[in-house]
Coordinates of C-alpha atoms in Angstrom, one line a residue:
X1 CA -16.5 166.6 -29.6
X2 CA -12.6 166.5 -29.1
X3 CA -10.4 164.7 -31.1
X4 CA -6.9 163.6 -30.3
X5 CA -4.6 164.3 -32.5
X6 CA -2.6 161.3 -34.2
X7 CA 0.6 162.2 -31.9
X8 CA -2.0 162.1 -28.4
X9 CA -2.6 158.9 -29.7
X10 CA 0.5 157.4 -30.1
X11 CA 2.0 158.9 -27.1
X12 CA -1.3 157.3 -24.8
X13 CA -0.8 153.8 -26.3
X14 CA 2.7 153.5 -25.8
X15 CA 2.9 154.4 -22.4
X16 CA 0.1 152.4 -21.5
X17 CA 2.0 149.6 -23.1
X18 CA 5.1 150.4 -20.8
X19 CA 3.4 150.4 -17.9
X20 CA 1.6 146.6 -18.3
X21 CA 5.4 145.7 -19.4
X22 CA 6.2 147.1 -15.6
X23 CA 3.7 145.4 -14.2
X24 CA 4.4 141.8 -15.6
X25 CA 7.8 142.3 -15.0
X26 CA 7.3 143.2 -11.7
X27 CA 5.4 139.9 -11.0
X28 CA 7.8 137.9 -12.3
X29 CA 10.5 139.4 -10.6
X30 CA 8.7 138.8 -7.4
X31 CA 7.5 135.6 -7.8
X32 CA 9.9 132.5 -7.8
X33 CA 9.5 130.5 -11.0
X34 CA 6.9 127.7 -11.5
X35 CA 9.6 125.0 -11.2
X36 CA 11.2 126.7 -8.1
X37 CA 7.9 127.2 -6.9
X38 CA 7.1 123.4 -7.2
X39 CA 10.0 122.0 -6.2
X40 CA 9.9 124.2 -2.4
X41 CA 6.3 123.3 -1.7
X42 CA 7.2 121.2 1.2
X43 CA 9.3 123.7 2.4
X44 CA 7.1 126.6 2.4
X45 CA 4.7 124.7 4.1
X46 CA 7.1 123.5 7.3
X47 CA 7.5 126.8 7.4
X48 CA 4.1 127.8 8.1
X49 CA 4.3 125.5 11.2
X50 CA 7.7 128.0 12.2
X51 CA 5.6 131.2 11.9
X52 CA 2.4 128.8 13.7
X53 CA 4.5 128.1 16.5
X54 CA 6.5 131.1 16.6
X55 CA 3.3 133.0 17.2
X56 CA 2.2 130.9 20.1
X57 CA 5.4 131.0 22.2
X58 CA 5.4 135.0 21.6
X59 CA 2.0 134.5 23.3
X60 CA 3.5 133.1 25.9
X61 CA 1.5 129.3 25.4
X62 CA -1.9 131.4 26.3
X63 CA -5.0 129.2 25.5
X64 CA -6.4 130.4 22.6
X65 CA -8.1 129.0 19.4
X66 CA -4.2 128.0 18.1
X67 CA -4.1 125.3 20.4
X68 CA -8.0 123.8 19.6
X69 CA -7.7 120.5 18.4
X70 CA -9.1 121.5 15.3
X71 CA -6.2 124.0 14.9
X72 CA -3.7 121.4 15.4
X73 CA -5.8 119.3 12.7
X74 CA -5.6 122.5 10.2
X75 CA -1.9 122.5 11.1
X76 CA -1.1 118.8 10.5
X77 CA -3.4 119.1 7.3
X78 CA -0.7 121.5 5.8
X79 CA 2.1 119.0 6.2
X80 CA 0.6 116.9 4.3
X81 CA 1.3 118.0 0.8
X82 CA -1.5 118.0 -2.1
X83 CA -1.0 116.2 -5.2
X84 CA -2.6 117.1 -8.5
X85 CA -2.0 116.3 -12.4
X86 CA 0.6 118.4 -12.8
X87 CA 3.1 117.9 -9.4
X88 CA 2.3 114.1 -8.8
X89 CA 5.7 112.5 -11.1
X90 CA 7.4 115.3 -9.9
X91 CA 7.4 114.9 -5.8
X92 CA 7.5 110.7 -6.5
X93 CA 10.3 111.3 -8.4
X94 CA 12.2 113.6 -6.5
X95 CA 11.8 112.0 -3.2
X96 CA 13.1 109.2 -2.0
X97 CA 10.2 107.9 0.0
X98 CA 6.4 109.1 -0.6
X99 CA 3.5 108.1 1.1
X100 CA 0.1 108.4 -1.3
X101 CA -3.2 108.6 0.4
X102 CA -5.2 108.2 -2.0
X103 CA -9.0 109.4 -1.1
X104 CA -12.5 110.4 -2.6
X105 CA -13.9 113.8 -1.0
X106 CA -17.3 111.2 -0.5
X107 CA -15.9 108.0 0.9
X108 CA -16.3 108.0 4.5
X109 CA -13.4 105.3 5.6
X110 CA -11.4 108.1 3.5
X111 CA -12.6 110.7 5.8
X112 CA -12.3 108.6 9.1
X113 CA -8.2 107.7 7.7
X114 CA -7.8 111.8 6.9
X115 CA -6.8 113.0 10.2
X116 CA -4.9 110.0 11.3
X117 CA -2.8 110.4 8.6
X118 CA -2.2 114.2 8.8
X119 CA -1.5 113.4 12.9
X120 CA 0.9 111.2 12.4
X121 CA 2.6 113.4 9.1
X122 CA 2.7 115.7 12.1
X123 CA 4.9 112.9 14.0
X124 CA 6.6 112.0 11.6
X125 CA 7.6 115.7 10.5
X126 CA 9.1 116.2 14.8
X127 CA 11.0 113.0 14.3
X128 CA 12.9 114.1 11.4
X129 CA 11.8 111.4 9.2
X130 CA 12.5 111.8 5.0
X131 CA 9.2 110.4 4.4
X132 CA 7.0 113.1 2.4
X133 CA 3.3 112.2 3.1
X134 CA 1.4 113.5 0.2
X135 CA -3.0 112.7 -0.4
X136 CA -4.4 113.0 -4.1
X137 CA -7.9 113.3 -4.9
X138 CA -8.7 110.6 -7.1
X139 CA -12.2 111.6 -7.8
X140 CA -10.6 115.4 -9.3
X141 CA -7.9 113.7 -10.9
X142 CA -9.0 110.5 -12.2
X143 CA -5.8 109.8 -14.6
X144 CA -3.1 110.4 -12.2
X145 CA -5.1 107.9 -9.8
X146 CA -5.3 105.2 -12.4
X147 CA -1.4 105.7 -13.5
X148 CA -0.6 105.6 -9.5
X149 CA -2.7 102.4 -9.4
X150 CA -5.6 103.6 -6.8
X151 CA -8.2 101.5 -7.5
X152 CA -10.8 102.0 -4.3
X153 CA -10.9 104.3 -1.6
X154 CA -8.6 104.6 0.3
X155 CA -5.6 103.6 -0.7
X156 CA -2.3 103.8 0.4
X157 CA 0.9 103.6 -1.3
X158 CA 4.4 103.8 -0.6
X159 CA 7.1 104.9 -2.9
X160 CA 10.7 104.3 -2.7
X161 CA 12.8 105.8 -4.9
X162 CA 9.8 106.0 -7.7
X163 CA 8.4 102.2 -7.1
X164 CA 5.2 101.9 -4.9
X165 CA 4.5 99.3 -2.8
X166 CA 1.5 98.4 -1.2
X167 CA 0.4 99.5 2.4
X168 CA 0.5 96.8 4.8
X169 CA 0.0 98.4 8.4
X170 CA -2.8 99.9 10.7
X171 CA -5.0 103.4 10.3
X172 CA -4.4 104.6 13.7
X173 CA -1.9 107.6 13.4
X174 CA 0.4 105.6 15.8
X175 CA 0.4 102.5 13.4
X176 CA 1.4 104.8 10.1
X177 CA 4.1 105.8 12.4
X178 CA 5.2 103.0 12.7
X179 CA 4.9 101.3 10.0
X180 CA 6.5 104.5 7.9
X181 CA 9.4 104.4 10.2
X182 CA 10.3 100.9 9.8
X183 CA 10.3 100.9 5.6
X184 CA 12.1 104.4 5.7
X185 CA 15.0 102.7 7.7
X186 CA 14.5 103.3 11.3
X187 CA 13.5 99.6 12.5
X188 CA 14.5 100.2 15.9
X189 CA 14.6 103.2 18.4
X190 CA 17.3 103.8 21.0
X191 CA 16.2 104.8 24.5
X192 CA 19.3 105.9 26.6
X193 CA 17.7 107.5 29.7
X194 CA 15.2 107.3 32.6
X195 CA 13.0 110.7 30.7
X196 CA 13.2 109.6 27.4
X197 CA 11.7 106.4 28.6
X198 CA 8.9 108.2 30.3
X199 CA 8.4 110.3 27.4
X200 CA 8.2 107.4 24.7
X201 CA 5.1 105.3 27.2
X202 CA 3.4 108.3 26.7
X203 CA 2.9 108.1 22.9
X204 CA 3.4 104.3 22.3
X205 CA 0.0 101.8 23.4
X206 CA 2.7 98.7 22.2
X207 CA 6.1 97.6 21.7
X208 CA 8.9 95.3 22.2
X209 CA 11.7 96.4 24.3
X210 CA 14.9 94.6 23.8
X211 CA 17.5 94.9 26.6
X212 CA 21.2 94.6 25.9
X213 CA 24.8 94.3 27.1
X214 CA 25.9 96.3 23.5
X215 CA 24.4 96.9 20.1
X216 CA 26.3 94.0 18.6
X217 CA 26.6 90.5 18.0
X218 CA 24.2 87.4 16.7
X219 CA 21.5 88.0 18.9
X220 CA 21.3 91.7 18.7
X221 CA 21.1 91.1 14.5
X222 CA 18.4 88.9 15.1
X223 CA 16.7 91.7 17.2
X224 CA 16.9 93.6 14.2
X225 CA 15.6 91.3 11.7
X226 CA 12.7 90.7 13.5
X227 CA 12.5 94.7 13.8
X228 CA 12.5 95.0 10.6
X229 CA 10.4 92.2 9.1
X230 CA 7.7 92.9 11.8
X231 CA 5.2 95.9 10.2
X232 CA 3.4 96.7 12.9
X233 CA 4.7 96.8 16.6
X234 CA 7.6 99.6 17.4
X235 CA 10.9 97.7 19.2
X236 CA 12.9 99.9 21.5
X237 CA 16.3 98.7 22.3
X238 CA 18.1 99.9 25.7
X239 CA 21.9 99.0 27.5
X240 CA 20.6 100.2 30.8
X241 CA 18.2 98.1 33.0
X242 CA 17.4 100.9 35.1
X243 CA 15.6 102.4 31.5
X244 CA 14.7 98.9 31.0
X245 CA 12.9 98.4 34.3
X246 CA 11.1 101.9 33.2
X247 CA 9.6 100.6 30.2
X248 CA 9.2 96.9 31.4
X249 CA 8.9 96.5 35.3
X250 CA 10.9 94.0 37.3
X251 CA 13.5 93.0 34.3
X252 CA 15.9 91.1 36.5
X253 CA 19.9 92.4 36.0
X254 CA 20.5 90.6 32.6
X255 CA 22.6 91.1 29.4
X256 CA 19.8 89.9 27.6
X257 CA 16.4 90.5 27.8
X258 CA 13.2 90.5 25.7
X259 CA 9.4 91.2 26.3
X260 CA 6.6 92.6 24.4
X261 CA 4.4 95.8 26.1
X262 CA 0.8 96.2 25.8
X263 CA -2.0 98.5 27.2
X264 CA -4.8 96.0 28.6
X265 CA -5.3 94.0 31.4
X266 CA -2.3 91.3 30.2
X267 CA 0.2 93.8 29.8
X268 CA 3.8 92.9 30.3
X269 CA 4.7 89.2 28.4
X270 CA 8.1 88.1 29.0
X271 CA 10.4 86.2 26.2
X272 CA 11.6 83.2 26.9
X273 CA 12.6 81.4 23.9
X274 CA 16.0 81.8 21.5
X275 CA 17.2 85.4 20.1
X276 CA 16.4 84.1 16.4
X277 CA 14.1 86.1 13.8
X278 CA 11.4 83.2 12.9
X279 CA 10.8 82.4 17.1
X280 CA 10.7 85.9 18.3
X281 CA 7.9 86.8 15.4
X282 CA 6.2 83.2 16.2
X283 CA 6.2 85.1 19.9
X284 CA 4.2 88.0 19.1
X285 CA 2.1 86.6 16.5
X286 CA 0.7 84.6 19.7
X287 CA 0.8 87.4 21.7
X288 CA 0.5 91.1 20.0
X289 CA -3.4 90.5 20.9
X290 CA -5.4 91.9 24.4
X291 CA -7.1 89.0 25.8
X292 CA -10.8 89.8 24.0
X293 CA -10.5 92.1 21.0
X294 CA -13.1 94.2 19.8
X295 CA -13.5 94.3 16.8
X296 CA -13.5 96.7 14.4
X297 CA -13.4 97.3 10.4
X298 CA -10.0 99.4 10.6
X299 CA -8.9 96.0 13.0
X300 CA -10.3 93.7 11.6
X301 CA -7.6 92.4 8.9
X302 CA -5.2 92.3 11.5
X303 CA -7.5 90.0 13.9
X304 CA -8.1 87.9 11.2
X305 CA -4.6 87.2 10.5
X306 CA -3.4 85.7 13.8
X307 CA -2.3 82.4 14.0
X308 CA -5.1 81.2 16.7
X309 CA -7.2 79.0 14.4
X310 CA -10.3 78.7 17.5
X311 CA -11.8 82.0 18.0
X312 CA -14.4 82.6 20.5
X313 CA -16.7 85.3 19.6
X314 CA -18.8 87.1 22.0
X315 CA -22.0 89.1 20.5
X316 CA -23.3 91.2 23.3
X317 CA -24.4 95.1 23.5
X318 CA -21.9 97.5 25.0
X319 CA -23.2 97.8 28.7
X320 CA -23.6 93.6 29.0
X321 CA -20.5 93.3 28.0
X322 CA -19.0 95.3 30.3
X323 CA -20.5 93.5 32.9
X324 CA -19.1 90.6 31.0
X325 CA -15.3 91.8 30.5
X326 CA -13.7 91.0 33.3
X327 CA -14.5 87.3 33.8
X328 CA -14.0 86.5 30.5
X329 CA -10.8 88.3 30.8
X330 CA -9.6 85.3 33.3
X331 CA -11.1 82.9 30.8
X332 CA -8.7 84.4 28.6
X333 CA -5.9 84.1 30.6
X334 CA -6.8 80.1 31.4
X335 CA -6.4 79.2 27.0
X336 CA -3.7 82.2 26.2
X337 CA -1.6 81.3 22.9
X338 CA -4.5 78.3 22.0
X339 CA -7.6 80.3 21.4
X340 CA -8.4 84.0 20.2
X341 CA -11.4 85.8 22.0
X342 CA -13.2 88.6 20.0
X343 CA -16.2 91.0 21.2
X344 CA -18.6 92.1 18.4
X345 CA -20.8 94.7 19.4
X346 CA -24.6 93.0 18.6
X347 CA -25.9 96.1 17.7
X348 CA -23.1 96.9 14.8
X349 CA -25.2 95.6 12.0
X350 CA -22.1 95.5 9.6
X351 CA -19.8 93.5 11.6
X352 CA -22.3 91.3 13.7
X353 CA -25.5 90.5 11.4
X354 CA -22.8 88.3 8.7
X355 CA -21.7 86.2 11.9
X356 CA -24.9 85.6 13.2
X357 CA -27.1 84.9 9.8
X358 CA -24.4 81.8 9.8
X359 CA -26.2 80.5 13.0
X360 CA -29.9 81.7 12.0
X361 CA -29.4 84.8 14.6
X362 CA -29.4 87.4 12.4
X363 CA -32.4 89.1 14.3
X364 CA -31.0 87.8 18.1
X365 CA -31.2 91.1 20.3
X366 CA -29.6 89.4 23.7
X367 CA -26.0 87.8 24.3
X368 CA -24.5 85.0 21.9
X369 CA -21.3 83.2 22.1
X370 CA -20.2 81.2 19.3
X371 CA -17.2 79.5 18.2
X372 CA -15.2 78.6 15.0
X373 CA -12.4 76.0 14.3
X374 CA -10.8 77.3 11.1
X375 CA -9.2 74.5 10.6
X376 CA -11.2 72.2 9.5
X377 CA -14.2 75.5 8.8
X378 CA -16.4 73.9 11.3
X379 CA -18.7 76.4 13.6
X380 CA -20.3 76.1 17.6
X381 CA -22.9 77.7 19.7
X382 CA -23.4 78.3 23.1
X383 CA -26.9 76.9 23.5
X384 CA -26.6 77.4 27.5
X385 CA -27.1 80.8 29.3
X386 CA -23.7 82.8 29.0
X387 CA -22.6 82.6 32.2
X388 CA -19.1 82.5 32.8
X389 CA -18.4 78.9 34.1
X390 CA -20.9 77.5 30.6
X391 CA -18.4 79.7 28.7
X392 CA -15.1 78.2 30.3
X393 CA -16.3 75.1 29.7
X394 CA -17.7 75.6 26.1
X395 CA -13.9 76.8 25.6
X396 CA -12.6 73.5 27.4
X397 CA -14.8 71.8 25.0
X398 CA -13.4 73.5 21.7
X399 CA -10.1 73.2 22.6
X400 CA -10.5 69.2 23.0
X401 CA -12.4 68.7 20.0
X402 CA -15.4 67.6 22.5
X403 CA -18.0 70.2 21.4
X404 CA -20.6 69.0 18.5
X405 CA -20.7 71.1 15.7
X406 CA -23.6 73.3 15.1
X407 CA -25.9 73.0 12.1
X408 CA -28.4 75.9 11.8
X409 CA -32.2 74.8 11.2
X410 CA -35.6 76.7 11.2
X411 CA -38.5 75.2 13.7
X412 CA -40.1 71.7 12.8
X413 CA -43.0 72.6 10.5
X414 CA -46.1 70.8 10.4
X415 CA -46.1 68.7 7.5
X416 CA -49.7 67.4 7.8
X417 CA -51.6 66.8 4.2
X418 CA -48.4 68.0 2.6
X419 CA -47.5 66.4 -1.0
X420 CA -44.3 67.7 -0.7
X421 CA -43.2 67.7 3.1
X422 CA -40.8 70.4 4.3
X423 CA -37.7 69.1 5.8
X424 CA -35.4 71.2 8.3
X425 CA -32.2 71.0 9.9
X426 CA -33.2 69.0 12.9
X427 CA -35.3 66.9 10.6
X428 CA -33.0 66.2 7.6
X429 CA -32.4 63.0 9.1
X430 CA -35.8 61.6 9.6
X431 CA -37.3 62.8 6.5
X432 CA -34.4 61.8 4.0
X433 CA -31.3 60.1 4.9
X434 CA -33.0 57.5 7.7
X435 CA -36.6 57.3 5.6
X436 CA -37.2 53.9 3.9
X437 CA -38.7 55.1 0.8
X438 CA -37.2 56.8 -1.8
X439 CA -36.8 60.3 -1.5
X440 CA -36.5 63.4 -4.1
X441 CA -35.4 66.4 -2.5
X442 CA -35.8 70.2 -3.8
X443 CA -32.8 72.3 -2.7
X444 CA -33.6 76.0 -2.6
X445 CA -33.2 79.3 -1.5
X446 CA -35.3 82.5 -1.2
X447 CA -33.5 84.4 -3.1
X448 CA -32.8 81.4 -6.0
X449 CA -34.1 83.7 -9.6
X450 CA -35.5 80.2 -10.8
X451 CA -36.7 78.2 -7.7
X452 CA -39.7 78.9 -7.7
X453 CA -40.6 77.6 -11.4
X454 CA -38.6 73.9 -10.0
X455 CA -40.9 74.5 -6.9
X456 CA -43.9 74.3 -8.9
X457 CA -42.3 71.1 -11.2
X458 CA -42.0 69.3 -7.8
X459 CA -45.6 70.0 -7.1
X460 CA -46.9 68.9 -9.8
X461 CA -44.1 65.9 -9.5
X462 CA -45.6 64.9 -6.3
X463 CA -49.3 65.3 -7.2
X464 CA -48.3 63.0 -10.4
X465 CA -46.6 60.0 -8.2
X466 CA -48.9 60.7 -5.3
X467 CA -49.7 56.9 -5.5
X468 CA -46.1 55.5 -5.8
X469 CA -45.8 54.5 -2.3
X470 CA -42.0 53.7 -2.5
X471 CA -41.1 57.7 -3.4
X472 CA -41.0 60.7 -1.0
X473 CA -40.8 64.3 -1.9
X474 CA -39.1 66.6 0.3
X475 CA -37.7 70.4 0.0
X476 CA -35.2 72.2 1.9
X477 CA -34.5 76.1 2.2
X478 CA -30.2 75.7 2.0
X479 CA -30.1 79.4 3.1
X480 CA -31.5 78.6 6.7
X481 CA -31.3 75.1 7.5
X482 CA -27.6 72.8 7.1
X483 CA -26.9 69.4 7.4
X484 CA -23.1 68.0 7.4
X485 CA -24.2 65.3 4.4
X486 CA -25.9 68.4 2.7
X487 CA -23.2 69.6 0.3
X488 CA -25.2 72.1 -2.5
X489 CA -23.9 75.5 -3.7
X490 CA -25.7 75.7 -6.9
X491 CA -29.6 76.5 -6.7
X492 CA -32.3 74.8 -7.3
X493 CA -30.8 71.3 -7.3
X494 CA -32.8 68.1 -7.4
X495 CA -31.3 64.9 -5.5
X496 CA -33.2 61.7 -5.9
X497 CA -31.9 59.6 -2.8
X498 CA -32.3 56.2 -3.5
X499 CA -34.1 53.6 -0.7
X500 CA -31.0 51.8 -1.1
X501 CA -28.5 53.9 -1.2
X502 CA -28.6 57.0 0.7
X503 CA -25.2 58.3 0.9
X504 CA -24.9 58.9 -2.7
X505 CA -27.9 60.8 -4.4
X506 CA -28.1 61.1 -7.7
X507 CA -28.7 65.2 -8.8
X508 CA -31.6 65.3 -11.5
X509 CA -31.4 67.8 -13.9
X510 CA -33.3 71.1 -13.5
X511 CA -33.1 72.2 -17.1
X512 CA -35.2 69.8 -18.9
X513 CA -39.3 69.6 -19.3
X514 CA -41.5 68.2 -16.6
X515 CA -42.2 65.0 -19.0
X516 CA -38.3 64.1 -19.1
X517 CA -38.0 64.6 -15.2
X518 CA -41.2 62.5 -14.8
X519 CA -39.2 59.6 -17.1
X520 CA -36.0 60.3 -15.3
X521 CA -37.0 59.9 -11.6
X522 CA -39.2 56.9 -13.1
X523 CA -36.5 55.1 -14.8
X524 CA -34.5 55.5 -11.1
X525 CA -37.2 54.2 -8.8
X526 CA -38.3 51.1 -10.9
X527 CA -34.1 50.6 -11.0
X528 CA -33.6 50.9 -7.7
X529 CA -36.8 48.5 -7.1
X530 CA -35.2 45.9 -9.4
X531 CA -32.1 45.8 -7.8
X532 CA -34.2 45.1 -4.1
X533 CA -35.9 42.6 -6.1
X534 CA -32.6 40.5 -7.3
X535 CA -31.4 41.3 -3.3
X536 CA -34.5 39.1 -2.3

């Protein structure tokens, strides 16, 4: 076997040694340091999109899988840049304004938000903007979610020079736009010719265009506040009123014009009030909405906070409602600015079924209209087919405060050889408040841990009084049947109505033993009969 000698050895192991020093230096000489590394990220990755496009205008614009939609989503993705433990303080803090997505690889509203928000990153990137739009699994890195304050998924921050604030727009890629735009300075876009104007109704669904003489003076500054304040809807302000007439048809020669944009059937509204902040965002809080919204969870905050406190809602599947649309439409038209319409889509079990278990239609299949008065949380149904004339005038009705509110109930039961009779809805009356005798009532609900064992007191309660003709005992399932003088939100409840005295019922206590109840309701009744007594 040959052995080196000491000197083979020596030689072997230090060029072996000078060849890994080589190599590392090699690497470090070719690669930028981790800090300079960091710090370009978002360059590098813009200029990925110079080499993307670069390589499609060599090709002359030929169709080809660069221009699928999912390689515009690949490329819009790469804007968007990805945070982790380490980088996370370092872009916030570096950057005047970051917007955080905050996401969970398993949350599907996360999922549905992700390619709206690398779209309009890619907007937002063509417009120049300083906003860095930056997403951070909070699932992979739990601790940098909980020091950025993501508590659910998703969640979307904005940071301004290192302070977040909270997220208060859309999750359409055209409302992050927007929204982003507006808190990063740019309130306000300037249109200054016929194309541009063409361009922008291309990209924009709604707006407010504001038509003026020159960029200056009170009621320009009021344009601006109300720019500004206002989260959601893009203004557009324009000197020329043949631009103008682009954007907004039929704008009469003016120094001064206002008028809010929409894509439905009511699309062009008209301002008519004074240029001041408060009155023109009173205008389109009345008037941002289509006539009938659908709704839908990314909507739905935003429907909820208009300042219509009657809402008509229409629960119908997709094809009857077509049918229905364009009537109801006019209907619309006839209580603009006084009450809200809203289409729910019957079948959506999320959004529809917590409406209609409020009116005991949970399982209803065919069309419903209902109403609400928010004001004073009272509720309406349309008991009459939905035809459009029994919907004009149910709205008629609502508006006047003519309509009688509606109180859900199961069907009458038969109550025959019952020792405690079941009471309804429709028969609350009847059996308790209008009944001569006095009446103990079991409140309860189906899903109540500990009605049942009151439920079997009151049994045994009514077999034990079963000849005390002067007391009545009556139940009531709360989750299915109301009654305006039938205020419970604690389950089971006992109320002993007295014969006497039926607009204040006493509540017995549910707590204590069948012998104390017994001595308690008799104590009430022989009261209650010595006080008829002395009225005699």
């Amino acid at each position: 076997m040959f052995r080196p000698k000491p000197t083979s050895r020596f030689i072997l192991l230090a060029l072996t040694l000078l060849l890994l020093v080589n190599f590392l230096a090699s690497i470090t000489a070719s690669e930028p340091t981790t800090s300079e590394s960091e710090d370009n990220e978002l360059e590098e990755l813009l200029a990925l999109d110079d080499e993307v496009e670069q390589e499609e205008e060599e090709q002359g614009g030929a169709p080809n899988v660069r221009s699928s939609e999912a390689e515009l989503l690949t490329k819009a993705q790469r804007i968007v840049l990805e945070l982790n433990h380490d980088n996370t303080k370092r872009v916030i803090d570096k950057n005047e304004f970051v917007l955080v997505l905050g996401y969970a690889p398993w949350c599907a509203r996360s999922a549905e938000l992700m390619p709206q928000f690398a779209e309009a990153a890619t907007s937002l990137s063509e417009l120049g903007s300083p906003l860095v739009m930056a997403k951070l699994d909070a699932e992979r890195y739990p601790k940098t979610a909980s020091l950025l304050e993501i508590k659910g998924f998703p969640t979307l921050l904005l940071f301004v020079n290192g302070t977040s604030q909270v997220y208060t727009g859309g999750f359409s890629a055209e409302e992050i736009v927007i929204w982003a735009r507006k808190k990063t300075g740019e309130p306000v876009i300037r249109i200054s010719s016929v194309p541009a104007a063409e361009e922008f109704l291309k990209k924009h669904h709604m707006f407010v265009v504001g038509l003026f003489e020159k960029f200056e003076g009170s009621n320009y500054e009021e344009f601006v506040k109300a720019a500004t304040a206002d989260n959601a809807i893009q203004f557009v302000e324009v000197t020329d009123i043949g631009v103008a007439n682009v954007l907004f048809p039929n704008v009469k020669p003016a120094n001064l014009f206002l008028g809010i944009v929409k894509s439905e059937a009511e699309r062009y509204t008209a301002y008519e009030g004074t240029f001041e902040m408060e009155q023109i965002l009173k205008f389109l809080d009345y008037n941002k909405f289509p006539l009938v919204n659908k709704l839908t969870e990314s909507n739905s905050a935003t429907v909820y906070s208009s300042p219509l406190k009657l809402q008509v809602i229409v629960f119908a599947e997709e094809d009857e409602f077509k049918k229905l649309l364009e009537p109801l439409q006019d209907i619309a038209r006839q209580f603009k600015s006084e009450i809200m319409f809203i289409y729910i889509d019957i079948t959506d079990e999320n959004l529809a079924k917590p409406y209609l278990t409020l009116f005991g239609l949970e399982e209803a299949e065919s069309t419903v209209v209902a109403a609400f008065d928010v004001r004073v949380n009272s509720k309406y149904l349309l008991e009459s087919n939905p035809t459009p004339s029994n919907i004009e005038e149910f709205c008629s009705g609502l508006l006047h405060g003519t309509l009688s509110p509606y109180f859900k109930s199961q069907a009458i039961p038969n109550n025959a050889n019952e020792t405690v009779h079941v009471a309804v809805g429709k028969t609350f009356d009847d059996l308790v408040l209008n009944n001569h005798k006095n009446v103990l009532l079991e409140v309860f609900t189906p899903w109540c841990v500990t009605c049942e064992t009151t439920s079997k007191r009151v049994e045994k309660l009514a077999k034990h009084f079963k000849n005390l003709d002067s007391l009545f005992f009556a139940k009531i399932d709360a989750s299915a049947n109301e009654h305006p003088k039938l205020k419970v939100d604690d389950y089971p409840t006992l109320l002993f109505y007295a014969a006497n005295n039926k607009e204040n019922p006493i509540k017995l206590s549910t707590k204590t033993s069948l012998k104390d109840l017994a001595t308690s309701i008799n104590k009430h009744v022989k009261a209650k009969d010595e006080v008829a007594k002395d009225e005699l």
